[in-house]
Amino acid sequence: KAGVTQTPRYLIKTRGQQVTLSCSPISGHRSVSWYQQTPGQGLQFLFEYFSETQRNKGNFPGRFSGRQFSNSRSEMNVSTLELGDSALYLCASSWRGVELFFGEGSRLTVL
Amino acid sequence: QQQVKQSPQSLIVQKGGIPIINCAYENTAFDYFPWYQQFPGKGPALLIAIRPDVSEKKEGRFTISFNKSAKQFSLHIMDSQPGDSATYFCAATTNTGNQFYFGTGTSLTVIP
């Protein structure tokens, strides 16, 4: 069974640009959540989707948004990038909401 | 506000030692406490998890101790090996399971 796939793995953007990250969950998993990982801060929750509905949202500005498609694939978008948005963005899928299966992440660098 | 507080930030032990990582929480609605292991360049992977109705859970060389009254839980790694060198995260969630709160991570180095 294929794991969680995130694309792209690495990307470099400049301040003010926007970025879209993609996540393909494990087949059969309908819940997809996104986390931001930075040194010293651990993993911070961004949002969680289940069957195309956002069920929960973390404490991030409105520049961070996401969506989930009918095939459970998910995207997150960050608009008007700031230097502080540089981080590893992790996607996790879950079947029963108990065990999270993480992808390898998308490492975003904002210059 | 960090809902799950983790310590220490880093830990160095000799092979065969027993590193201990501690976590504390405040929200009594949390009812599932997993530990994740992350190697460089990889996403976190579930290592072991516990629910508050038991005080200890053991899987292989990994043990979680849980103190419900103190709202603390810890990970013990028995007979640690260099291959255990990784970053460990504790986490907590409620019965909805749609948001996990993670600690800030502990970087473990096991010296051969």
PDB file of C-alpha atoms in Angstrom:
ATOM      1  CA  LYS A   1       0.000   0.000   0.000  1.00  0.00           C
ATOM      2  CA  ALA A   2       1.470   3.345  -1.016  1.00  0.00           C
ATOM      3  CA  GLY A   3       2.127   5.836   1.752  1.00  0.00           C
ATOM      4  CA  VAL A   4       1.231   9.498   1.926  1.00  0.00           C
ATOM      5  CA  THR A   5       2.740  11.353  -1.020  1.00  0.00           C
ATOM      6  CA  GLN A   6       3.554  15.035  -0.882  1.00  0.00           C
ATOM      7  CA  THR A   7       4.659  17.216  -3.768  1.00  0.00           C
ATOM      8  CA  PRO A   8       6.804  19.092  -4.320  1.00  0.00           C
ATOM      9  CA  ARG A   9       9.424  17.944  -1.799  1.00  0.00           C
ATOM     10  CA  TYR A  10      11.432  21.145  -1.965  1.00  0.00           C
ATOM     11  CA  LEU A  11      10.645  24.604  -3.204  1.00  0.00           C
ATOM     12  CA  ILE A  12      12.047  28.090  -2.969  1.00  0.00           C
ATOM     13  CA  LYS A  13       9.877  31.170  -3.217  1.00  0.00           C
ATOM     14  CA  THR A  14      10.317  34.864  -2.634  1.00  0.00           C
ATOM     15  CA  ARG A  15       8.356  37.089  -0.283  1.00  0.00           C
ATOM     16  CA  GLY A  16       4.958  38.045  -1.608  1.00  0.00           C
ATOM     17  CA  GLN A  17       4.568  35.010  -3.840  1.00  0.00           C
ATOM     18  CA  GLN A  18       2.074  32.240  -3.239  1.00  0.00           C
ATOM     19  CA  VAL A  19       2.567  28.504  -3.082  1.00  0.00           C
ATOM     20  CA  THR A  20       0.387  25.418  -3.442  1.00  0.00           C
ATOM     21  CA  LEU A  21       1.354  22.111  -1.869  1.00  0.00           C
ATOM     22  CA  SER A  22      -0.246  18.803  -2.700  1.00  0.00           C
ATOM     23  CA  CYS A  23      -0.943  15.691  -0.661  1.00  0.00           C
ATOM     24  CA  SER A  24      -2.190  12.284  -1.757  1.00  0.00           C
ATOM     25  CA  PRO A  25      -3.363  10.250   1.256  1.00  0.00           C
ATOM     26  CA  ILE A  26      -3.159   6.523   1.732  1.00  0.00           C
ATOM     27  CA  SER A  27      -5.859   4.800  -0.272  1.00  0.00           C
ATOM     28  CA  GLY A  28      -9.046   4.555   1.780  1.00  0.00           C
ATOM     29  CA  HIS A  29      -8.098   7.320   4.196  1.00  0.00           C
ATOM     30  CA  ARG A  30     -10.658  10.102   4.167  1.00  0.00           C
ATOM     31  CA  SER A  31      -9.111  12.393   6.760  1.00  0.00           C
ATOM     32  CA  VAL A  32      -6.206  14.629   5.768  1.00  0.00           C
ATOM     33  CA  SER A  33      -4.526  17.081   8.098  1.00  0.00           C
ATOM     34  CA  TRP A  34      -1.694  19.536   7.622  1.00  0.00           C
ATOM     35  CA  TYR A  35       1.023  20.568  10.054  1.00  0.00           C
ATOM     36  CA  GLN A  36       3.781  23.138   9.953  1.00  0.00           C
ATOM     37  CA  GLN A  37       7.092  22.008  11.426  1.00  0.00           C
ATOM     38  CA  THR A  38       9.743  24.508  12.448  1.00  0.00           C
ATOM     39  CA  PRO A  39      12.809  24.088  14.686  1.00  0.00           C
ATOM     40  CA  GLY A  40      11.911  24.674  18.304  1.00  0.00           C
ATOM     41  CA  GLN A  41       8.172  24.848  17.659  1.00  0.00           C
ATOM     42  CA  GLY A  42       7.475  21.257  16.864  1.00  0.00           C
ATOM     43  CA  LEU A  43       4.441  20.519  14.742  1.00  0.00           C
ATOM     44  CA  GLN A  44       1.731  23.144  14.616  1.00  0.00           C
ATOM     45  CA  PHE A  45      -1.726  22.166  13.390  1.00  0.00           C
ATOM     46  CA  LEU A  46      -2.976  23.987  10.301  1.00  0.00           C
ATOM     47  CA  PHE A  47      -6.247  22.279   9.367  1.00  0.00           C
ATOM     48  CA  GLU A  48      -7.998  18.971   8.949  1.00  0.00           C
ATOM     49  CA  TYR A  49     -10.345  17.813   6.216  1.00  0.00           C
ATOM     50  CA  PHE A  50     -12.721  14.902   6.079  1.00  0.00           C
ATOM     51  CA  SER A  51     -14.800  14.090   3.010  1.00  0.00           C
ATOM     52  CA  GLU A  52     -14.075  17.503   1.477  1.00  0.00           C
ATOM     53  CA  THR A  53     -15.162  19.388   4.618  1.00  0.00           C
ATOM     54  CA  GLN A  54     -12.813  21.337   6.839  1.00  0.00           C
ATOM     55  CA  ARG A  55     -13.546  20.069  10.332  1.00  0.00           C
ATOM     56  CA  ASN A  56     -10.961  22.003  12.254  1.00  0.00           C
ATOM     57  CA  LYS A  57      -8.551  24.879  11.738  1.00  0.00           C
ATOM     58  CA  GLY A  58      -5.494  25.881  13.715  1.00  0.00           C
ATOM     59  CA  ASN A  59      -4.388  29.326  14.757  1.00  0.00           C
ATOM     60  CA  PHE A  60      -2.847  30.489  11.502  1.00  0.00           C
ATOM     61  CA  PRO A  61      -3.646  33.648   9.501  1.00  0.00           C
ATOM     62  CA  GLY A  62      -6.078  33.575   6.618  1.00  0.00           C
ATOM     63  CA  ARG A  63      -3.167  33.469   4.170  1.00  0.00           C
ATOM     64  CA  PHE A  64      -3.101  29.746   4.874  1.00  0.00           C
ATOM     65  CA  SER A  65      -5.907  27.853   3.216  1.00  0.00           C
ATOM     66  CA  GLY A  66      -6.647  24.366   2.063  1.00  0.00           C
ATOM     67  CA  ARG A  67      -9.100  22.119   0.375  1.00  0.00           C
ATOM     68  CA  GLN A  68      -9.844  18.470  -0.170  1.00  0.00           C
ATOM     69  CA  PHE A  69     -11.096  16.871  -3.337  1.00  0.00           C
ATOM     70  CA  SER A  70     -13.587  14.058  -3.793  1.00  0.00           C
ATOM     71  CA  ASN A  71     -10.744  11.531  -4.166  1.00  0.00           C
ATOM     72  CA  SER A  72      -9.415  12.663  -0.733  1.00  0.00           C
ATOM     73  CA  ARG A  73      -6.388  14.364  -2.226  1.00  0.00           C
ATOM     74  CA  SER A  74      -5.692  17.674  -0.544  1.00  0.00           C
ATOM     75  CA  GLU A  75      -3.950  20.905  -1.314  1.00  0.00           C
ATOM     76  CA  MET A  76      -2.848  23.746   0.882  1.00  0.00           C
ATOM     77  CA  ASN A  77      -2.115  27.236  -0.294  1.00  0.00           C
ATOM     78  CA  VAL A  78      -0.134  30.022   1.288  1.00  0.00           C
ATOM     79  CA  SER A  79      -0.562  33.456  -0.223  1.00  0.00           C
ATOM     80  CA  THR A  80       1.618  36.540   0.182  1.00  0.00           C
ATOM     81  CA  LEU A  81       4.526  34.530   1.544  1.00  0.00           C
ATOM     82  CA  GLU A  82       6.557  35.881   4.437  1.00  0.00           C
ATOM     83  CA  LEU A  83      10.042  34.896   5.572  1.00  0.00           C
ATOM     84  CA  GLY A  84       8.531  33.250   8.646  1.00  0.00           C
ATOM     85  CA  ASP A  85       6.581  30.836   6.481  1.00  0.00           C
ATOM     86  CA  SER A  86       9.792  28.932   5.777  1.00  0.00           C
ATOM     87  CA  ALA A  87       9.141  25.499   7.234  1.00  0.00           C
ATOM     88  CA  LEU A  88       8.529  21.856   6.569  1.00  0.00           C
ATOM     89  CA  TYR A  89       4.857  21.329   5.771  1.00  0.00           C
ATOM     90  CA  LEU A  90       3.645  17.882   6.670  1.00  0.00           C
ATOM     91  CA  CYS A  91       0.506  16.181   5.503  1.00  0.00           C
ATOM     92  CA  ALA A  92      -0.977  13.271   7.420  1.00  0.00           C
ATOM     93  CA  SER A  93      -3.815  10.954   6.548  1.00  0.00           C
ATOM     94  CA  SER A  94      -5.904   8.880   8.849  1.00  0.00           C
ATOM     95  CA  TRP A  95      -8.614   6.267   8.578  1.00  0.00           C
ATOM     96  CA  ARG A  96     -10.166   6.422  12.014  1.00  0.00           C
ATOM     97  CA  GLY A  97      -8.650   9.681  13.184  1.00  0.00           C
ATOM     98  CA  VAL A  98      -6.483   7.897  15.745  1.00  0.00           C
ATOM     99  CA  GLU A  99      -3.242   7.049  13.993  1.00  0.00           C
ATOM    100  CA  LEU A 100      -1.726   9.677  11.745  1.00  0.00           C
ATOM    101  CA  PHE A 101       0.370   8.563   8.779  1.00  0.00           C
ATOM    102  CA  PHE A 102       2.684  11.345   7.698  1.00  0.00           C
ATOM    103  CA  GLY A 103       4.229  12.066   4.351  1.00  0.00           C
ATOM    104  CA  GLU A 104       7.851  13.157   4.053  1.00  0.00           C
ATOM    105  CA  GLY A 105       6.833  16.788   3.820  1.00  0.00           C
ATOM    106  CA  SER A 106       7.321  19.736   1.536  1.00  0.00           C
ATOM    107  CA  ARG A 107      10.204  21.944   2.574  1.00  0.00           C
ATOM    108  CA  LEU A 108       9.456  25.563   1.739  1.00  0.00           C
ATOM    109  CA  THR A 109      12.125  28.235   1.791  1.00  0.00           C
ATOM    110  CA  VAL A 110      11.042  31.851   1.460  1.00  0.00           C
ATOM    111  CA  LEU A 111      13.745  34.321   0.436  1.00  0.00           C
TER     112      LEU A 111
ATOM    113  CA  GLN B   1       0.302  28.468  24.073  1.00  0.00           C
ATOM    114  CA  GLN B   2       1.914  25.063  23.969  1.00  0.00           C
ATOM    115  CA  GLN B   3      -0.722  22.562  25.072  1.00  0.00           C
ATOM    116  CA  VAL B   4       1.798  19.752  25.385  1.00  0.00           C
ATOM    117  CA  LYS B   5       5.137  20.586  26.989  1.00  0.00           C
ATOM    118  CA  GLN B   6       8.074  18.293  26.239  1.00  0.00           C
ATOM    119  CA  SER B   7      11.515  17.984  27.808  1.00  0.00           C
ATOM    120  CA  PRO B   8      14.418  17.755  27.390  1.00  0.00           C
ATOM    121  CA  GLN B   9      15.064  19.448  24.062  1.00  0.00           C
ATOM    122  CA  SER B  10      18.044  17.185  23.425  1.00  0.00           C
ATOM    123  CA  LEU B  11      19.488  14.080  24.967  1.00  0.00           C
ATOM    124  CA  ILE B  12      22.729  12.174  24.522  1.00  0.00           C
ATOM    125  CA  VAL B  13      23.140   8.669  25.938  1.00  0.00           C
ATOM    126  CA  GLN B  14      25.553   5.805  25.572  1.00  0.00           C
ATOM    127  CA  LYS B  15      24.482   2.640  23.796  1.00  0.00           C
ATOM    128  CA  GLY B  16      22.542   0.472  26.241  1.00  0.00           C
ATOM    129  CA  GLY B  17      21.390   3.449  28.297  1.00  0.00           C
ATOM    130  CA  ILE B  18      17.759   4.288  29.023  1.00  0.00           C
ATOM    131  CA  PRO B  19      16.803   7.720  27.725  1.00  0.00           C
ATOM    132  CA  ILE B  20      13.640   9.184  29.217  1.00  0.00           C
ATOM    133  CA  ILE B  21      11.574  11.898  27.548  1.00  0.00           C
ATOM    134  CA  ASN B  22       8.873  13.653  29.506  1.00  0.00           C
ATOM    135  CA  CYS B  23       5.665  15.399  28.482  1.00  0.00           C
ATOM    136  CA  ALA B  24       3.008  17.287  30.405  1.00  0.00           C
ATOM    137  CA  TYR B  25      -0.443  18.516  29.431  1.00  0.00           C
ATOM    138  CA  GLU B  26      -3.266  20.565  30.922  1.00  0.00           C
ATOM    139  CA  ASN B  27      -6.355  19.675  28.921  1.00  0.00           C
ATOM    140  CA  THR B  28      -8.177  16.874  30.726  1.00  0.00           C
ATOM    141  CA  ALA B  29     -10.221  16.211  27.567  1.00  0.00           C
ATOM    142  CA  PHE B  30      -7.157  14.609  25.964  1.00  0.00           C
ATOM    143  CA  ASP B  31      -7.643  10.873  25.823  1.00  0.00           C
ATOM    144  CA  TYR B  32      -5.049   9.579  23.385  1.00  0.00           C
ATOM    145  CA  PHE B  33      -1.318  10.118  23.779  1.00  0.00           C
ATOM    146  CA  PRO B  34       0.963   8.934  20.958  1.00  0.00           C
ATOM    147  CA  TRP B  35       4.694   9.198  20.522  1.00  0.00           C
ATOM    148  CA  TYR B  36       6.175   9.795  17.091  1.00  0.00           C
ATOM    149  CA  GLN B  37       9.716   9.115  15.880  1.00  0.00           C
ATOM    150  CA  GLN B  38      11.219  11.191  13.092  1.00  0.00           C
ATOM    151  CA  PHE B  39      14.432  10.539  11.203  1.00  0.00           C
ATOM    152  CA  PRO B  40      16.100  13.299   9.164  1.00  0.00           C
ATOM    153  CA  GLY B  41      14.386  13.843   5.849  1.00  0.00           C
ATOM    154  CA  LYS B  42      11.400  11.717   6.828  1.00  0.00           C
ATOM    155  CA  GLY B  43       7.980  12.395   8.217  1.00  0.00           C
ATOM    156  CA  PRO B  44       7.127  11.404  11.791  1.00  0.00           C
ATOM    157  CA  ALA B  45       6.039   7.795  12.293  1.00  0.00           C
ATOM    158  CA  LEU B  46       3.900   6.439  15.117  1.00  0.00           C
ATOM    159  CA  LEU B  47       6.031   4.621  17.676  1.00  0.00           C
ATOM    160  CA  ILE B  48       3.683   3.784  20.527  1.00  0.00           C
ATOM    161  CA  ALA B  49       0.521   5.241  22.043  1.00  0.00           C
ATOM    162  CA  ILE B  50      -1.452   5.055  25.264  1.00  0.00           C
ATOM    163  CA  ARG B  51      -4.890   5.912  26.567  1.00  0.00           C
ATOM    164  CA  PRO B  52      -5.404   7.266  30.102  1.00  0.00           C
ATOM    165  CA  ASP B  53      -7.096   4.138  31.412  1.00  0.00           C
ATOM    166  CA  VAL B  54      -3.716   2.392  31.766  1.00  0.00           C
ATOM    167  CA  SER B  55      -0.574   3.542  33.561  1.00  0.00           C
ATOM    168  CA  GLU B  56       1.975   1.799  31.383  1.00  0.00           C
ATOM    169  CA  LYS B  57       2.293   0.329  27.913  1.00  0.00           C
ATOM    170  CA  LYS B  58       5.255  -1.562  26.551  1.00  0.00           C
ATOM    171  CA  GLU B  59       6.077  -2.404  22.946  1.00  0.00           C
ATOM    172  CA  GLY B  60       9.446  -3.997  22.451  1.00  0.00           C
ATOM    173  CA  ARG B  61      12.106  -1.704  23.903  1.00  0.00           C
ATOM    174  CA  PHE B  62       9.724   1.276  24.127  1.00  0.00           C
ATOM    175  CA  THR B  63       7.598   1.961  27.199  1.00  0.00           C
ATOM    176  CA  ILE B  64       5.126   4.733  27.945  1.00  0.00           C
ATOM    177  CA  SER B  65       4.469   5.604  31.577  1.00  0.00           C
ATOM    178  CA  PHE B  66       1.310   7.589  32.191  1.00  0.00           C
ATOM    179  CA  ASN B  67       0.361   9.530  35.324  1.00  0.00           C
ATOM    180  CA  LYS B  68      -3.202  10.761  34.933  1.00  0.00           C
ATOM    181  CA  SER B  69      -3.348  12.695  38.208  1.00  0.00           C
ATOM    182  CA  ALA B  70      -0.153  14.577  37.407  1.00  0.00           C
ATOM    183  CA  LYS B  71      -1.115  14.949  33.745  1.00  0.00           C
ATOM    184  CA  GLN B  72       2.261  13.692  32.676  1.00  0.00           C
ATOM    185  CA  PHE B  73       3.521  10.903  30.471  1.00  0.00           C
ATOM    186  CA  SER B  74       6.959   9.765  29.479  1.00  0.00           C
ATOM    187  CA  LEU B  75       8.762   7.580  26.970  1.00  0.00           C
ATOM    188  CA  HIS B  76      11.491   5.192  28.064  1.00  0.00           C
ATOM    189  CA  ILE B  77      13.757   3.464  25.569  1.00  0.00           C
ATOM    190  CA  MET B  78      15.349   0.345  26.997  1.00  0.00           C
ATOM    191  CA  ASP B  79      18.768  -0.827  25.815  1.00  0.00           C
ATOM    192  CA  SER B  80      19.050   2.137  23.443  1.00  0.00           C
ATOM    193  CA  GLN B  81      20.858   1.628  20.147  1.00  0.00           C
ATOM    194  CA  PRO B  82      22.552   4.053  17.722  1.00  0.00           C
ATOM    195  CA  GLY B  83      19.679   3.370  15.330  1.00  0.00           C
ATOM    196  CA  ASP B  84      17.330   4.974  17.857  1.00  0.00           C
ATOM    197  CA  SER B  85      18.994   8.341  17.201  1.00  0.00           C
ATOM    198  CA  ALA B  86      16.113  10.486  15.977  1.00  0.00           C
ATOM    199  CA  THR B  87      13.734  13.216  17.070  1.00  0.00           C
ATOM    200  CA  TYR B  88      10.868  12.123  19.271  1.00  0.00           C
ATOM    201  CA  PHE B  89       7.576  13.959  19.599  1.00  0.00           C
ATOM    202  CA  CYS B  90       4.864  13.393  22.140  1.00  0.00           C
ATOM    203  CA  ALA B  91       1.331  14.355  21.215  1.00  0.00           C
ATOM    204  CA  ALA B  92      -2.192  14.411  22.544  1.00  0.00           C
ATOM    205  CA  THR B  93      -5.666  14.553  21.116  1.00  0.00           C
ATOM    206  CA  THR B  94      -9.290  14.307  22.187  1.00  0.00           C
ATOM    207  CA  ASN B  95     -11.801  11.670  21.153  1.00  0.00           C
ATOM    208  CA  THR B  96     -12.625  13.580  17.974  1.00  0.00           C
ATOM    209  CA  GLY B  97      -9.076  12.924  16.792  1.00  0.00           C
ATOM    210  CA  ASN B  98      -9.161  15.698  14.240  1.00  0.00           C
ATOM    211  CA  GLN B  99      -6.468  17.835  15.838  1.00  0.00           C
ATOM    212  CA  PHE B 100      -3.294  16.619  17.457  1.00  0.00           C
ATOM    213  CA  TYR B 101      -1.214  18.789  19.786  1.00  0.00           C
ATOM    214  CA  PHE B 102       2.492  18.044  19.583  1.00  0.00           C
ATOM    215  CA  GLY B 103       5.365  18.699  21.931  1.00  0.00           C
ATOM    216  CA  THR B 104       8.365  20.607  20.623  1.00  0.00           C
ATOM    217  CA  GLY B 105      10.439  17.462  20.153  1.00  0.00           C
ATOM    218  CA  THR B 106      13.492  15.830  21.704  1.00  0.00           C
ATOM    219  CA  SER B 107      16.592  15.158  19.644  1.00  0.00           C
ATOM    220  CA  LEU B 108      18.075  11.879  20.876  1.00  0.00           C
ATOM    221  CA  THR B 109      21.622  10.807  20.085  1.00  0.00           C
ATOM    222  CA  VAL B 110      22.794   7.349  21.099  1.00  0.00           C
ATOM    223  CA  ILE B 111      26.574   7.074  21.103  1.00  0.00           C
ATOM    224  CA  PRO B 112      28.017   3.659  20.138  1.00  0.00           C
TER     225      PRO B 112
END
